Amino acid sequence: MDLRSSLRTGSVAVFRFVAERVSRVALTKGSIRTQILIFSLAMSAIAVALGGYSVLGIRHAGDLVARTFDKSLMSINYARAAGADFAAMRVASSQRLLTTDPAARARLDGQIESLAKTLSEDLSVAADRSQSSRAAKAAAKVQEAADAWMALHRRAVESSSEAGAASGLHAPGTSVGDVDRYSEIVSQQVELLVNYTAGDGFLFRQRALSTIKRDLQLNVAGLTAALFLSALFSWLLARRIIGPVAIASKAARRIAGGDLDATIPKGGTDELGTLLTAMETMRDNIRRTVDQEVSQRRSAQTRLSDALETSREGVVLLDADGEIALANSRASELIRLSPQLLRSDRIDTAAPADGEANGFASEAQLSDGRWLRVSRSETQEGGVVLVYSDITTLKEQKAELHATNLRLDAALTHMSQGLCLYDRDGRLQVVNPRFCEIFDVSPELIVPGMTLEDVLEMSVAAGNHGSRTVADLLAERDRSIDGREGGNYLQHLSDGRIISIAQRPTSDDGWLVTCEDVTEQQRAESQIAFMARHDALTKLPNRTLLAERIEQAVAQAGRGLGFAVFCLDLDNFKQVNDTLGHPVGDELLCAVADRLNACVREVDTVARLGGDEFAVIQCGIQNAEDTERLARRIVECVGAPYELSGHRVVVGCSVGMSVSPNDGTTGEKLLKNADVALYRAKMEGRGTWRFFEPAMDASLQRRRALELDLREAMVRDEFALFYQPLYDLHLDRICGFEALLRWHHPKRGLVPPDQFIPIAEEIGLIVQLGEWVLNRACEQAVTWPSEMKLAVNVSAAQFRDPGLIDIISGALTTSKLSPRRLELEITESVFLANSSETIATLHKLKAQGLRIALDDFGTGYSSLSYLRSFPFDKLKIDKSFVRDATAAHGSKSIVRAVISLGRSLGMTTIAEGVETVEQLDHMRAEGCNEAQGFLFSHPVPVTEIAAKILELRNGFKADAFRNAMAS
């Protein structure tokens, strides 16, 4: 016999012995309540024992499961992770030994050291969680082999470095092949560790299953014994109680049959004996009660007469002949007012009968206007009892209730919500027409008395819920609404409508259901929620949603995988808006959004940050090449021509990129760094892309500091004007000055104009600076000799200011400078924004007497078309052409062509950047009108203007200059 059978037999024998002893004690001692208590305690003890053993078994099984995960599975997983770490180390080692780039070598060395540390940590966890000593030893061997491999790798690296230093000679040391051969040994050790941990896990699983099976068998045996004892105890308890109860029941039936002389047997000391004694006492009490009732009836007749006289109801008793046998004073009063009240047959037929349907009650109206309810009951002797009740107040209340019901019906009919009222039994009491309209159900089909299931079945039959059944709708309601507290939920119909359903309990334990069509409201709320997180024009995610997507990407980035953040904006987008209008600009933005979406995958995100700025999140990148390929694709795709409203539009884009986690681990940091890289891409020529580098941020910080200082410079009056002479080659004397802006920073010193002028144009400060230059230059130039001209540069940003003409007029009026002495120098970029408006502005300025010069002529594009559109007064030959004019293969022909063009158009030509006498002689020989450059003078402050005029008034002494240079 096996262990399980022995345990079962022994358990049954023990429980049987205990049950016999308990039963014997219960049958001989104590009351029934004591016996039941003993049996209950015995059953409770059995249940507690079984429950406790089950709890211990379950807890034991839980411990086994926890150990399976904490030990075996964790050991296996970390052993496999160690294998993955070593595989990554092998790949990085191969790349390290093959690459020659110092930066790549340093990065790979750091990666190998980090992986070696991770490998050591994984092996340590695998050994700690292992189930056997052989697995722990295998982990130690793997660590030893990995350390030996690291030593080989370092020697191979040193050998490779020494070989490179030996200019191609093979230096002694460890080779790449040695490292690869030893890598196989380490991999074998790792595989052995994985096999050991997996085998230990399987053995532990077998032992756990065996333990659980044994506990289950013991539980089944205990449960069988408990069921047997429960049946035995129930049989013993029934035998002890049913017999005595039968005796007591027989005695009780005799007393109930009216036999008050029945003999009651004597009982024992238990509860049954007490019951029989109580029955005997009850019989005696009933006998005394009957005697008392006889005497009480006599007095009851007297009390009845008093009650009839004091009653507010009129009561009349007619005998079989119709004569009044009894009438109280109230009835006599009513009969005197209306004698026909005694004719109950006439009342039944003549009075309005809105009472009970059995015809034994009717209503009558007295001559004084009061209403009576007449109730008629026949007696056993053939007479009639008439009861008259005043129902005047009740009639008034009914009338008021009827009017209230009419108003309620009107409200239910015209309310905008559907309504259903159910009673405590779930039966429909009230339904309004709006409910039938919402669910497209005929009002004749929804009637009071229907259940909720019936109503839902009607709605399903009307096709409101698609494939959903009544059970599905009830389950939806139960999930959303607490039956006691009520609640609200939304129900989506098959035709797209959304119904808001609210359920509230009523005071009589019923419930009220209201339904409202909230389709438009939900659509509006969804649209509002969408617009809060998306761009209104392109429907792309906005900054808010972009930040959430970046945080999700940071949280979901796995080992070895990262993501990149792109910031990009369109090149020359403002020109599209200015020349073709904002509708075309909006259409272009939508087209760019479509192209960006086409460039990325579904897992990536394209967002619009505002204006012509966009952002992209590229998820799951393996290396920087993936990011660069996407950047190239974006630049090429966005840069392709567009056909918009009959216009061919070409714009480019610049892209800045930051990669997680190297460039940041937060959305704010990644976006900031991508924006820094975008700024660098724009600074380096636009139409390109750049990765973020830490040096970029430092450069941007310097630029921002310069920008802040530039804004403060206007307040601190740190700007000054310097002047460079303009020399007339025909008259051979000075003819004017060009005003040049200089910035004296208290810490930076003299800041070059090419550093702060572009920044001023970008931040919009150039308009304010230009106005200051015009006012200050005119104010200072008015003190010069009247033949001295003043040349002032005007930027394209100033021309976009509609108040430019007023600013110039104000400067001339305030300073009283003659307009013919003021010469405005502009570049070709002025015409790029809106050439028609620009030309109109130039004509207005020229009409006031001002001279207009085209600066840097020949360095832009479409210059000849501008000369044809507007008659400039002067052409400035760019200094790049002047510098090369005297070279053998220089720009001599270009200079000659520009001078000849100016002469044919009646325009003055001026050579800019003349620095040598040879350049001056060449310009004079070619017929150039004026010259300007360091040969004559560097820019000087206003305090040196007088000296410079005296120096150059009588002509430039070339011989003296040569002698000075020679000395």
Tab-separated table of C-alpha atoms in Angstrom, residues 6 141 236 481 580 608 638 652 662 837 855 872 895:
chain	number	residue	atom	x	y	z
A	6	SER	CA	-2.213	4.760	4.180
A	141	LYS	CA	35.196	30.494	-15.650
A	236	LEU	CA	-27.111	11.997	14.142
A	481	ILE	CA	-23.536	52.905	-13.968
A	580	LEU	CA	2.712	85.592	-53.869
A	608	ARG	CA	4.984	72.108	-37.022
A	638	VAL	CA	11.353	69.624	-49.711
A	652	GLY	CA	14.893	74.887	-49.788
A	662	ASN	CA	24.428	61.506	-26.654
A	837	GLU	CA	6.879	98.326	-54.236
A	855	ASP	CA	26.114	99.179	-54.136
A	872	PHE	CA	20.163	104.878	-60.606
A	895	VAL	CA	35.492	96.814	-64.706
